[in-house]
Coordinates of C-alpha atoms in Angstrom, one line a residue:
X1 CA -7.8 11.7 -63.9
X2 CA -7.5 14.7 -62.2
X3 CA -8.5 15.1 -58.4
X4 CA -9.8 18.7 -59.4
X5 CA -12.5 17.4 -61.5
X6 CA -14.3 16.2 -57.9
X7 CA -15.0 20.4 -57.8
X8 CA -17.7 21.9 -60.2
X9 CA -20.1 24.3 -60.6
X10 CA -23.1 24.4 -57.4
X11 CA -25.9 22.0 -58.4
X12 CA -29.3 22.6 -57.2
X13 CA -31.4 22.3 -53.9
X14 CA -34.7 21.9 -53.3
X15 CA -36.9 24.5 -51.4
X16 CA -40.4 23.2 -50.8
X17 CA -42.5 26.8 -50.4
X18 CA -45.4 25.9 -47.9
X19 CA -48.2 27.9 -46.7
X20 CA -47.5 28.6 -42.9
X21 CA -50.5 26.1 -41.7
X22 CA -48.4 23.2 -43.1
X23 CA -45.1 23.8 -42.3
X24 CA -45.4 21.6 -39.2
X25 CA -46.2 18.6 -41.1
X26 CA -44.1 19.3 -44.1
X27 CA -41.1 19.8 -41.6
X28 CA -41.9 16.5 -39.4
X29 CA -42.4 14.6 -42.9
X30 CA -38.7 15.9 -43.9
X31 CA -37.0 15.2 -40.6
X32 CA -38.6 11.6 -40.3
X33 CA -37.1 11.0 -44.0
X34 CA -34.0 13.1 -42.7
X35 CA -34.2 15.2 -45.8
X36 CA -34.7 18.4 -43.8
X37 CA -31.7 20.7 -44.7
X38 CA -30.7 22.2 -40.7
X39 CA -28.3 23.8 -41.9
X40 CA -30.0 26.2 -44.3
X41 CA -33.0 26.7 -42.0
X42 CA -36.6 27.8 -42.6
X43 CA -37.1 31.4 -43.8
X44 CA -40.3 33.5 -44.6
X45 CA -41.2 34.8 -47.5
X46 CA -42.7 38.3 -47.8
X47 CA -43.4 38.6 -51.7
X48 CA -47.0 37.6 -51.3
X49 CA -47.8 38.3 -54.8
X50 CA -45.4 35.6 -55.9
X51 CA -45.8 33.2 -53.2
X52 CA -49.3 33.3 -52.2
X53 CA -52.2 35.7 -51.0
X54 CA -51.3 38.7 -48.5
X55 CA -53.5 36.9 -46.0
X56 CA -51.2 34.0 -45.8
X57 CA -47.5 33.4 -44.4
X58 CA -44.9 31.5 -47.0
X59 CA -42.5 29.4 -45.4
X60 CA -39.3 28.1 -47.5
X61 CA -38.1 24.8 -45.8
X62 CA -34.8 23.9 -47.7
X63 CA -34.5 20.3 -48.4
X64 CA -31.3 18.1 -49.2
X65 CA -33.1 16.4 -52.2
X66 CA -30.8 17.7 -55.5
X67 CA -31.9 17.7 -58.7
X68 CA -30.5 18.3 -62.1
X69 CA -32.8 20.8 -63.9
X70 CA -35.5 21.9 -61.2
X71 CA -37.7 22.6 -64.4
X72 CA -37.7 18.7 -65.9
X73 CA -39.7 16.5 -63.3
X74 CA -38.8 13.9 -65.4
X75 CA -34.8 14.3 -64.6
X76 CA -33.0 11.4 -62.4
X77 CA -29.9 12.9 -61.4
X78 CA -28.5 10.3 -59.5
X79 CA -28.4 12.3 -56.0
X80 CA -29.3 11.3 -53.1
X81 CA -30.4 7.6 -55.2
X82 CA -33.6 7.6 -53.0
X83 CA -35.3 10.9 -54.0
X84 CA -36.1 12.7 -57.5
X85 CA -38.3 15.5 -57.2
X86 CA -41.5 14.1 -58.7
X87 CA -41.3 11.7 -56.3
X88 CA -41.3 13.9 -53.0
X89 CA -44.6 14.3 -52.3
X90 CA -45.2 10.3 -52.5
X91 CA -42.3 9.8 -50.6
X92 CA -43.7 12.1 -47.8
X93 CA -47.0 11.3 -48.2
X94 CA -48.3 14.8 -48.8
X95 CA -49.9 14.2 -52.2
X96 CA -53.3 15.4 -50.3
X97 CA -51.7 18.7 -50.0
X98 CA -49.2 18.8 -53.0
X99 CA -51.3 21.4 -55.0
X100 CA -50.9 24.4 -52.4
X101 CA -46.8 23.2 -52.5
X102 CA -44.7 25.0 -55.0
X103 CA -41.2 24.7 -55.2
X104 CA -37.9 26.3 -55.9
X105 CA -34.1 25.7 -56.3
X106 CA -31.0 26.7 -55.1
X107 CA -27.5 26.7 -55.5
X108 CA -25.7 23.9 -53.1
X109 CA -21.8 24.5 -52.6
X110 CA -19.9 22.1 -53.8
X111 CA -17.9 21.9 -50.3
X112 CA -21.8 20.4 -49.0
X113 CA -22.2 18.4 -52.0
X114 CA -19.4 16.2 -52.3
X115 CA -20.9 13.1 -50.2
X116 CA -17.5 11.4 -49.5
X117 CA -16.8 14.1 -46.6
X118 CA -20.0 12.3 -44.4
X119 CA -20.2 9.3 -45.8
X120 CA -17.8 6.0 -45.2
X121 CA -18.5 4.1 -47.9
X122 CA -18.4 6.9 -50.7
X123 CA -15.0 7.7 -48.9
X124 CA -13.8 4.1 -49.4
X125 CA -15.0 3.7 -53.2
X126 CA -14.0 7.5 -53.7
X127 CA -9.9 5.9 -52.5
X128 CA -10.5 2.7 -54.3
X129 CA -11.2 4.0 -57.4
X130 CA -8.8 6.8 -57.4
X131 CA -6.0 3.6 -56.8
X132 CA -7.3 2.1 -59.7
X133 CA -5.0 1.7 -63.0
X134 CA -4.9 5.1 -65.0
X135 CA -6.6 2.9 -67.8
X136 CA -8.7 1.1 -66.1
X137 CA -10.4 3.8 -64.7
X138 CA -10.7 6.1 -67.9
X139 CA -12.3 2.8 -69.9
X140 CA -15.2 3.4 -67.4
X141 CA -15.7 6.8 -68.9
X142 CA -17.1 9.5 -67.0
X143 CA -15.1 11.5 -64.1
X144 CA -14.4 10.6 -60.7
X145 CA -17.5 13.0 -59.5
X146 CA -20.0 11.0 -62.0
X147 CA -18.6 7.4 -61.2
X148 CA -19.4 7.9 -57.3
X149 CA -22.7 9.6 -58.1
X150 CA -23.7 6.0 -59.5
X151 CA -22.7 4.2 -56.0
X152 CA -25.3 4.2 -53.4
X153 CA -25.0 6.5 -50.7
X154 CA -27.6 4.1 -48.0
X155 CA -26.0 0.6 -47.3
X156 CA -26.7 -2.3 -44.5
X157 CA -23.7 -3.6 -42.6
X158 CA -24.3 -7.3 -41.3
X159 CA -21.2 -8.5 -39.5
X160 CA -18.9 -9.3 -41.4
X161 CA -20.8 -8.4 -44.7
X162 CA -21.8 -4.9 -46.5
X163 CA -25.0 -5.2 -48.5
X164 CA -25.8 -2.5 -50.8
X165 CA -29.3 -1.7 -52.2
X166 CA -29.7 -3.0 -56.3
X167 CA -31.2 0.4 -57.3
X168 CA -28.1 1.8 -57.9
X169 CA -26.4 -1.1 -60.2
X170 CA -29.4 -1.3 -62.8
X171 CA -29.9 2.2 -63.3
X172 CA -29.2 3.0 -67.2
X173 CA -26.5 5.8 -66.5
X174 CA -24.7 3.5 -64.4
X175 CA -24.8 0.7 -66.5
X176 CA -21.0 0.7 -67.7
X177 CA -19.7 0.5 -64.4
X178 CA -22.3 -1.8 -63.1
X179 CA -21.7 -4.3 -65.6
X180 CA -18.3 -4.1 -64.9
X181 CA -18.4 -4.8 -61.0
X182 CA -21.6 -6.7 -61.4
X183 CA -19.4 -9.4 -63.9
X184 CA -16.9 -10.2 -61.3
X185 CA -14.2 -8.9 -63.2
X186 CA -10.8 -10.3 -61.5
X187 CA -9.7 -6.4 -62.4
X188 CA -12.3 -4.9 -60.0
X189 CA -11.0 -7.3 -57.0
X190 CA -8.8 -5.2 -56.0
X191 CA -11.2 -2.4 -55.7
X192 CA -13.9 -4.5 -53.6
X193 CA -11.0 -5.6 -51.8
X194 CA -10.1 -2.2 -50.5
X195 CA -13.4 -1.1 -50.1
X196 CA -14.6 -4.0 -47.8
X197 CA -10.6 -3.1 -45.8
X198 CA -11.8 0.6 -45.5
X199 CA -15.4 -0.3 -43.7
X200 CA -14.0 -3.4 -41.9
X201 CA -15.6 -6.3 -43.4
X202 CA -14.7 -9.4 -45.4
X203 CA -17.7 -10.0 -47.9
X204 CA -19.7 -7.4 -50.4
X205 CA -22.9 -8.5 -51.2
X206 CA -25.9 -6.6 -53.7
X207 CA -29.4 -6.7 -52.4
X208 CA -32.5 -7.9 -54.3
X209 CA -36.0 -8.6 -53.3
X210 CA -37.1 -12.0 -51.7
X211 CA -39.4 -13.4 -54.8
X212 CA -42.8 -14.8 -54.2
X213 CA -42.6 -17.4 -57.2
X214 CA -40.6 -20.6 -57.0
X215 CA -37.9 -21.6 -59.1
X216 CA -37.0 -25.5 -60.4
X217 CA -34.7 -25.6 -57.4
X218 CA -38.0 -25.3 -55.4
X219 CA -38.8 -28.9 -55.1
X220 CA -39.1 -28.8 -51.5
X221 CA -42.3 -29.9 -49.2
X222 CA -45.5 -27.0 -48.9
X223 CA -46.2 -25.6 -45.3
X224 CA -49.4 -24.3 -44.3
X225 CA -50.2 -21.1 -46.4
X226 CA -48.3 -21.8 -49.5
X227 CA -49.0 -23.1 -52.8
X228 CA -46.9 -25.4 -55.3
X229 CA -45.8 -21.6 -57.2
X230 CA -45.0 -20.0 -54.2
X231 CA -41.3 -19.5 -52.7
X232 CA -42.2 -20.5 -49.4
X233 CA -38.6 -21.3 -48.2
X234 CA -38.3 -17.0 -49.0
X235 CA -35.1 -17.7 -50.1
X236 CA -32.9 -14.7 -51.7
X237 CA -32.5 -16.2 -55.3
X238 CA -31.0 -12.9 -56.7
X239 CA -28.6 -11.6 -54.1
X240 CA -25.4 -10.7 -55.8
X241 CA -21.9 -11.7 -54.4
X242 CA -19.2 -9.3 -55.8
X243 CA -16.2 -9.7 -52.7
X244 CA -15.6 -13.1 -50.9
X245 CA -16.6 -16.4 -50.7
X246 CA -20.7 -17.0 -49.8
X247 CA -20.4 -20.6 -49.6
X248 CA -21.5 -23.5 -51.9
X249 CA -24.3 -22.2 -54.6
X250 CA -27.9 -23.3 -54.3
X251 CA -29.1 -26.1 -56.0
X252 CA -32.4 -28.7 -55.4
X253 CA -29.9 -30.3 -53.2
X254 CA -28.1 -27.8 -51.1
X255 CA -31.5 -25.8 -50.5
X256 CA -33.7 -29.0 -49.0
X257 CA -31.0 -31.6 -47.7
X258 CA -28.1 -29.3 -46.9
X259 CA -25.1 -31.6 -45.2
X260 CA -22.7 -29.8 -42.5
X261 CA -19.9 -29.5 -45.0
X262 CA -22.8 -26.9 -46.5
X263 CA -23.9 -25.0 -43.2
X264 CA -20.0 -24.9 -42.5
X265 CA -19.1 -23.6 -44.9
X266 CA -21.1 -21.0 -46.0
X267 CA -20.7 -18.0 -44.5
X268 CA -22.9 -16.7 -41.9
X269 CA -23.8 -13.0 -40.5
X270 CA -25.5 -11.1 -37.8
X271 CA -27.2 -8.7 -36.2
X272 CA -28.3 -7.6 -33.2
X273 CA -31.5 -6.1 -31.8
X274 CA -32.9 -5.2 -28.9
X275 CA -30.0 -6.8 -27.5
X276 CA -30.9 -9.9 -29.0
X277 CA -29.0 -11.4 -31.7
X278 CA -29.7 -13.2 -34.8
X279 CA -27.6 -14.5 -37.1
X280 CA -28.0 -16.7 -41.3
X281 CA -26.7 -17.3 -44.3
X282 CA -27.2 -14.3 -46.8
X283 CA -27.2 -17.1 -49.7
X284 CA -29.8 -19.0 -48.7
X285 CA -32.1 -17.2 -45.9
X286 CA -34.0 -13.8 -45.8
X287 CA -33.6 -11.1 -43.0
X288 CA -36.4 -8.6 -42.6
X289 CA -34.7 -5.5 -40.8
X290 CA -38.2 -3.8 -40.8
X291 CA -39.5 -6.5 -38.1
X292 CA -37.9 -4.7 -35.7
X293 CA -40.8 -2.7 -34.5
X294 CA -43.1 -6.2 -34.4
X295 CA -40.2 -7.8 -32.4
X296 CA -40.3 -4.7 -30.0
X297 CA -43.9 -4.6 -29.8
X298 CA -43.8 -8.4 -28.8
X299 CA -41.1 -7.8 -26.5
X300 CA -43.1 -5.4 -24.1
X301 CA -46.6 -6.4 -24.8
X302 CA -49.1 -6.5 -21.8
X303 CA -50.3 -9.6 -22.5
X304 CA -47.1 -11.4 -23.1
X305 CA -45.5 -10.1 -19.5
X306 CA -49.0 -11.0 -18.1
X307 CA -48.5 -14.8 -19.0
X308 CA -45.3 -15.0 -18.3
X309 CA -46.1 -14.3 -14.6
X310 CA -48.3 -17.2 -14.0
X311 CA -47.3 -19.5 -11.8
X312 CA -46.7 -22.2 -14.3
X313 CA -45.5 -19.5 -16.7
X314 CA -46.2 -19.9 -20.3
X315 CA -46.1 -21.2 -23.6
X316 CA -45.6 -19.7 -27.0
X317 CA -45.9 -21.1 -30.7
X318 CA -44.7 -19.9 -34.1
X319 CA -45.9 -21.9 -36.9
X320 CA -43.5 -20.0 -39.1
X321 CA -40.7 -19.6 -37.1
X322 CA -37.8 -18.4 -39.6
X323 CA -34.4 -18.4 -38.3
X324 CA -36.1 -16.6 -34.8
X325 CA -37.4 -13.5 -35.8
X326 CA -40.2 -13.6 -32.9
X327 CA -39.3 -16.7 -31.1
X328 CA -36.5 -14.3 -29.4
X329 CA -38.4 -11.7 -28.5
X330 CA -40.6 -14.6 -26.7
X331 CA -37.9 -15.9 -24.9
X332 CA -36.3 -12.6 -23.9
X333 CA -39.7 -11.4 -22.6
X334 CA -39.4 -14.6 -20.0
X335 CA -41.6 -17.0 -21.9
X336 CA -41.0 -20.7 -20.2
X337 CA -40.7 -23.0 -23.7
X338 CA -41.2 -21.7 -27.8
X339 CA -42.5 -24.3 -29.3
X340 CA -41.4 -23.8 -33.2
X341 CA -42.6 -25.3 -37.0
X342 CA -40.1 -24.3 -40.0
X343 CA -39.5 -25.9 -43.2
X344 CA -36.9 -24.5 -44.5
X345 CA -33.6 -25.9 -43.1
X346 CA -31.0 -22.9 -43.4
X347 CA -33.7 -21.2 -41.6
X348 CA -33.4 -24.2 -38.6
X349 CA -29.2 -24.0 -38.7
X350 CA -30.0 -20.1 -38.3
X351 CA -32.5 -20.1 -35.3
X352 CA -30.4 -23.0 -33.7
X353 CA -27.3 -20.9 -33.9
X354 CA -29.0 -17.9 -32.9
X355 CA -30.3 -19.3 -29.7
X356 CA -26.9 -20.5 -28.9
X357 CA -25.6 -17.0 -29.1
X358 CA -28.5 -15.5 -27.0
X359 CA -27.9 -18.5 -24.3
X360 CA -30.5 -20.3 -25.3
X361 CA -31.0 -23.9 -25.4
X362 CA -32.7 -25.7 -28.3
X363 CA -34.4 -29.4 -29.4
X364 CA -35.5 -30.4 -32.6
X365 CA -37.6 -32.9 -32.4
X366 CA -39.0 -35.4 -35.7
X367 CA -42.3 -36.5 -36.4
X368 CA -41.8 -40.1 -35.1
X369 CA -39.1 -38.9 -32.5
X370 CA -41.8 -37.0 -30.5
X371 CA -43.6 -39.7 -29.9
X372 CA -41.1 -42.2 -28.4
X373 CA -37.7 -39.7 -26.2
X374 CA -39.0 -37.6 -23.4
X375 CA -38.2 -34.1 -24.8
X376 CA -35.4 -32.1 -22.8
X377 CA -37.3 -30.2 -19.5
X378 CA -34.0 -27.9 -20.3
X379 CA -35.1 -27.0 -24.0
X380 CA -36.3 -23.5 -24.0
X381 CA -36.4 -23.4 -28.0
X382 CA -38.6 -26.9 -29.0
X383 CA -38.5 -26.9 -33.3
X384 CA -40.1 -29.0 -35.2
X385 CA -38.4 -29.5 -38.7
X386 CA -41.7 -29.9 -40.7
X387 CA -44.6 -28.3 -42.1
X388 CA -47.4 -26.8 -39.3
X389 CA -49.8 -28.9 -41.1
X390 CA -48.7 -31.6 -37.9
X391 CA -48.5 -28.7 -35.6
X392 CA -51.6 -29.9 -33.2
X393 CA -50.4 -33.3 -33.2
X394 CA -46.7 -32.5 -32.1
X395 CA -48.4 -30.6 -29.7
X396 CA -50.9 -33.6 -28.5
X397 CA -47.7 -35.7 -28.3
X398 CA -45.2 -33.0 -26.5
X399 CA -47.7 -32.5 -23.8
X400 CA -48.1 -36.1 -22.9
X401 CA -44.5 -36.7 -22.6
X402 CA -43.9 -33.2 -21.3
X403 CA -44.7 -31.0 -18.6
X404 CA -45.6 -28.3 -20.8
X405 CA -46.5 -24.5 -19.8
X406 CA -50.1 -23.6 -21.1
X407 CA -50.3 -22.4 -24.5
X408 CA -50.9 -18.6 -24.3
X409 CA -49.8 -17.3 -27.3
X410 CA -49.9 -18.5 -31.0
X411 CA -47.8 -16.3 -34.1
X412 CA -48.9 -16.5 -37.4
X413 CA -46.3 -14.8 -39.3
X414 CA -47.1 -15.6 -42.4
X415 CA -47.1 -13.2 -45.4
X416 CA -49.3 -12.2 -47.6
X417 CA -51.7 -14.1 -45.3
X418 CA -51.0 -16.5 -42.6
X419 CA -54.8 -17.6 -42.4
X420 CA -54.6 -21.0 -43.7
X421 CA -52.8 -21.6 -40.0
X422 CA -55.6 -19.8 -38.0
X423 CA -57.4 -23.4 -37.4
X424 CA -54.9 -24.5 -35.8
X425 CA -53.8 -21.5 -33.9
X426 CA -57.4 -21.5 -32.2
X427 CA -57.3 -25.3 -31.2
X428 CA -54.2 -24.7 -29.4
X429 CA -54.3 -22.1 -27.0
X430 CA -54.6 -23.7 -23.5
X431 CA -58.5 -23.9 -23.0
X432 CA -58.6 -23.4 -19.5
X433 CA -56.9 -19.8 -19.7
X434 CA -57.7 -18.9 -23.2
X435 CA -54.6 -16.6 -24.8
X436 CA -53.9 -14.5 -28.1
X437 CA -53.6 -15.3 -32.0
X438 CA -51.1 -12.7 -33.6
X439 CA -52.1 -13.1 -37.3
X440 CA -50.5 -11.3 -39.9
X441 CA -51.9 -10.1 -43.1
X442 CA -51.2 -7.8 -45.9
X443 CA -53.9 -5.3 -45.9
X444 CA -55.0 -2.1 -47.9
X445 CA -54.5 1.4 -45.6
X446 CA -58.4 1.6 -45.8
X447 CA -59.7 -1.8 -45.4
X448 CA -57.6 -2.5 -41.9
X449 CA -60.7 -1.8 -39.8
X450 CA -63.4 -3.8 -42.1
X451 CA -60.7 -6.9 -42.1
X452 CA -60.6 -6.6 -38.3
X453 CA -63.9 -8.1 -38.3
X454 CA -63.7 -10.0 -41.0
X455 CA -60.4 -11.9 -39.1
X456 CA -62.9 -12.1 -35.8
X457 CA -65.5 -13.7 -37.5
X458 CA -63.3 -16.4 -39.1
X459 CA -61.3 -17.2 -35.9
X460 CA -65.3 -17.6 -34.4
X461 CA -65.5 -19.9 -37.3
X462 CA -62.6 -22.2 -36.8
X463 CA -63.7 -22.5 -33.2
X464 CA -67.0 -23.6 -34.6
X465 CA -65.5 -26.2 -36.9
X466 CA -63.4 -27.7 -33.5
X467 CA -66.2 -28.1 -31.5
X468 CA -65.6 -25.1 -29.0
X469 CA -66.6 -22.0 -28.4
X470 CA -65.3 -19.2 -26.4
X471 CA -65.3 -15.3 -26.5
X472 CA -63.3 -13.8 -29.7
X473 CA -61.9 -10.3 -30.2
X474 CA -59.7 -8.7 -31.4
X475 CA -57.6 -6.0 -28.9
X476 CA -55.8 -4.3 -31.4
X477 CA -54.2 -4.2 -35.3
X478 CA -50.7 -3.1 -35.3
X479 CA -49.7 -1.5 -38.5
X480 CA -45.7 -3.1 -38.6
X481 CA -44.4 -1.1 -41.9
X482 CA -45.6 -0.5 -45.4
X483 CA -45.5 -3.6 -47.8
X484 CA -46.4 -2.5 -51.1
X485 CA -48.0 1.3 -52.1
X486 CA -51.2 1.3 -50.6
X487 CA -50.9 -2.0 -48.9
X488 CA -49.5 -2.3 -44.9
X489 CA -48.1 -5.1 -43.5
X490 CA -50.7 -5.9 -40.2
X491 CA -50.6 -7.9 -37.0
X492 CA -54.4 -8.6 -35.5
X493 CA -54.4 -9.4 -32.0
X494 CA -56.7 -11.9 -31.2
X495 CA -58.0 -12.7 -28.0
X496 CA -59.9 -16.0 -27.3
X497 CA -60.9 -16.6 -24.0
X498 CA -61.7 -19.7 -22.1
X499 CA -63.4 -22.5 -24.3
X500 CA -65.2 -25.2 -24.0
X501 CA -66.9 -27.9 -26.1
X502 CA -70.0 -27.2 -27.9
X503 CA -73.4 -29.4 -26.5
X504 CA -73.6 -32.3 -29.2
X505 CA -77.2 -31.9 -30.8

């Protein structure tokens, strides 16, 4: 195969043609999506009678969306993999405005095309293939230029792993050479092999989503908030090694009653945010990278700096504590002790070794344990290995054995809805100096403000059903990142003040 054949004919750019009133919001949707071609630039357009009336300015905005035929909407050329052209105005969430939007092409050099020049990865696979066998690389088909097209061009890097998004291996013109690397073929080592050299890992890894349903290996207990269907342990079933060794495959037993030989050896990665880092096992546990802005949030929020200047200093709870998502960001902010529930017991390994990392210190404590040993006053991570169904009696037990911090704050981070926890949230925030409920719920973009009272009324409830009551409100719903179309992944802030018992009639 000829290096020359990496050179071809332009292919074609997108110019979005914008009346001059939207240009500001069309250029901040492009630049937040950093499809906003700089180097091109805005120009106006002066031929009114083609691009509007002459009492209106038309602005061209280049963008660095490419497309195949400008006139078929219904083309997927395979660059850039996140964007097609009848998706752009979903993608910047301009479909209000897309009917006053017309659009045009032009002719991209193929000096600014070739993705390889700015791209690490695509340089490494673009080397890797080209060392390839002759053969092996013809029975393929396609050229060099097409066989790179199908690789993605967006990828994570989780020390020491590269994870690369599925779109691009199930796509139908890709198919031959997915199959190929998808199939472990002891040919295509060699090629993973340089790849993961060129961008300084050890292990490749394909992304897929976290599924909601359970499989037959799911014969694990329920927490609070699931159902017997539901994949509560969010364990990646269909992530895809293709380069190194992940550790021992999951099974019934290696999923609920893992040994150390299991933790061990399977191969664990990390990251680091906010200067806090968090480390699992790609096999068997989930990371949500779009948390970051809740963990941040969490981090520098009011009332979390507020409690943790008490004089006795505070308490927090996570009745779904994963592998320390927001547990962290508690003890980073200066929070005294974390008290934790979790099920799932990669998830426990995780947030143990996590904390260790950060400094941290860490106790897990059983059901019958808590009653009898004195926890550690040194603990500042307290987990409890077991469903939050138990949570208000660990806590009844903890604090008669412990000197605990009151209980200011209570996450729920539960999805889709973490409101089957909410009754016990509200019955343990300290009732002399009341404190917050984070709850988090999937929610449509337009029903955020009528659940806001809706979640108010039902915290009032749970109060009712424990005998208290108090002042409830909520102080504020944070919108964390976008779930599903339509749908946005919320945190309600609820404040419950001081409570006391309700008169017995």
């Amino acid at each position: 195969m000829e290096k020359e054949e990496i050179k071809g004919a332009p292919v074609e750019g997108v110019e979005l043609i914008v009346p001059q009133r939207h240009v500001k919001r069309v250029k901040t949707a492009l630049e937040q999506r950093k499809l906003l071609n700089k180097k091109k630039g805005i120009a106006q357009l002066y031929d009114a009678k083609t691009w509007g009336s002459v009492n209106e300015q038309y602005m061209s905005i280049p963008t660095t969306m490419i497309i195949g035929v400008i006139d078929n909407l219904e083309d997927q050329n395979p660059i850039p993999p996140e964007v097609t052209y009848k998706y752009t105005f979903e993608l910047l969430s301009l479909e209000d405005i897309k009917g006053e939007i017309t659009a045009k092409s032009y002719d991209v050099p193929p000096e600014d095309y070739e993705p390889w020049r700015r791209n690490p990865f695509l340089k490494a696979v673009k080397e890797s293939l080209e060392a390839l066998p002759p053969e092996l690389l013809e029975s393929l088909g396609g050229s060099l230029n097409v066989l790179i097209s199908d690789f993605p061009t967006t990828y994570t890097i989780y020390r020491p792993m590269l994870l690369l998004p599925r779109n691009r291996f199930t796509s139908s013109y890709g198919s031959t050479l997915s199959h190929a690397l998808l199939l472990h073929s002891p040919d295509f080592q060699p090629f993973w092999e340089r790849v993961a050299a060129a961008v300084g890992v050890t292990h490749i890894a394909i992304n897929a989503g976290i599924p909601l349903q359970a499989t037959p290996l799911d014969t694990v207990p329920q927490n609070v908030g699931g159902t017997p269907i539901e994949n509560v342990f969010r364990s990646p079933r269909d992530l895809t090694p293709v380069y190194g060794f992940f550790g021992p495959p999951p099974s019934a037993q290696t999923l609920s009653a893992p040994s150390t030989t299991d933790f061990d050896t399977a191969l664990w990665v990390t990251s680091t945010q906010n200067g806090i880092q968090q480390t699992w096992a790609p096999l068997y546990t989930m990371f949500s990278r779009g948390n970051i802005r809740e963990k941040t949030r969490l981090l520098n929020l009011p009332s979390v700096n507020t409690s943790v200047e008490e004089p006795r200093g505070c308490t927090a709870v996570d009745l779904y504590a994963g592998i320390g998502y927001f547990v962290f960001s508690y003890k980073k902010a200066g929070v005294s002790k974390v008290l934790c529930w979790e099920l799932n017991p990669w998830s426990i390994e995780g947030l143990q070794r996590g904390a260790k990392l950060n400094g941290w210190r860490t106790k897990v404590v059983k059901s019958d344990s808590v009653r009898s040993q004195p926890l550690s006053e040194s603990a500042d991570v307290i987990i409890f290995p077991h469903s939050n169904e138990y949570a208000l009696d660990d806590l009844a037990q903890t604090r008669r054995i412990t000197d605990l911090p009151p209980v200011r704050h209570v996450n729920c981070g539960f999805l889709p809805s973490s409101k089957l926890s909410w009754g016990n949230a509200v019955s343990m925030l300290d009732r002399e100096f009341g404190g917050w409920i984070h709850a988090h719920e999937n929610v449509g973009v337009n029903d955020i403000e009528k659940r806001k009272a809706e979640v108010v009324t039902e915290m009032e409830g749970h109060l009712d059903f424990a005998g208290l009551r108090g002042e409830v409100r909520c102080e504020h719903a944070e919108k964390v990142k976008t779930y599903a179309p339509g749908v946005f992944h919320v945190v309600f802030d609820i404040w419950i003040g001081r409570t006391e018992s309700l008169p017995i009639s």
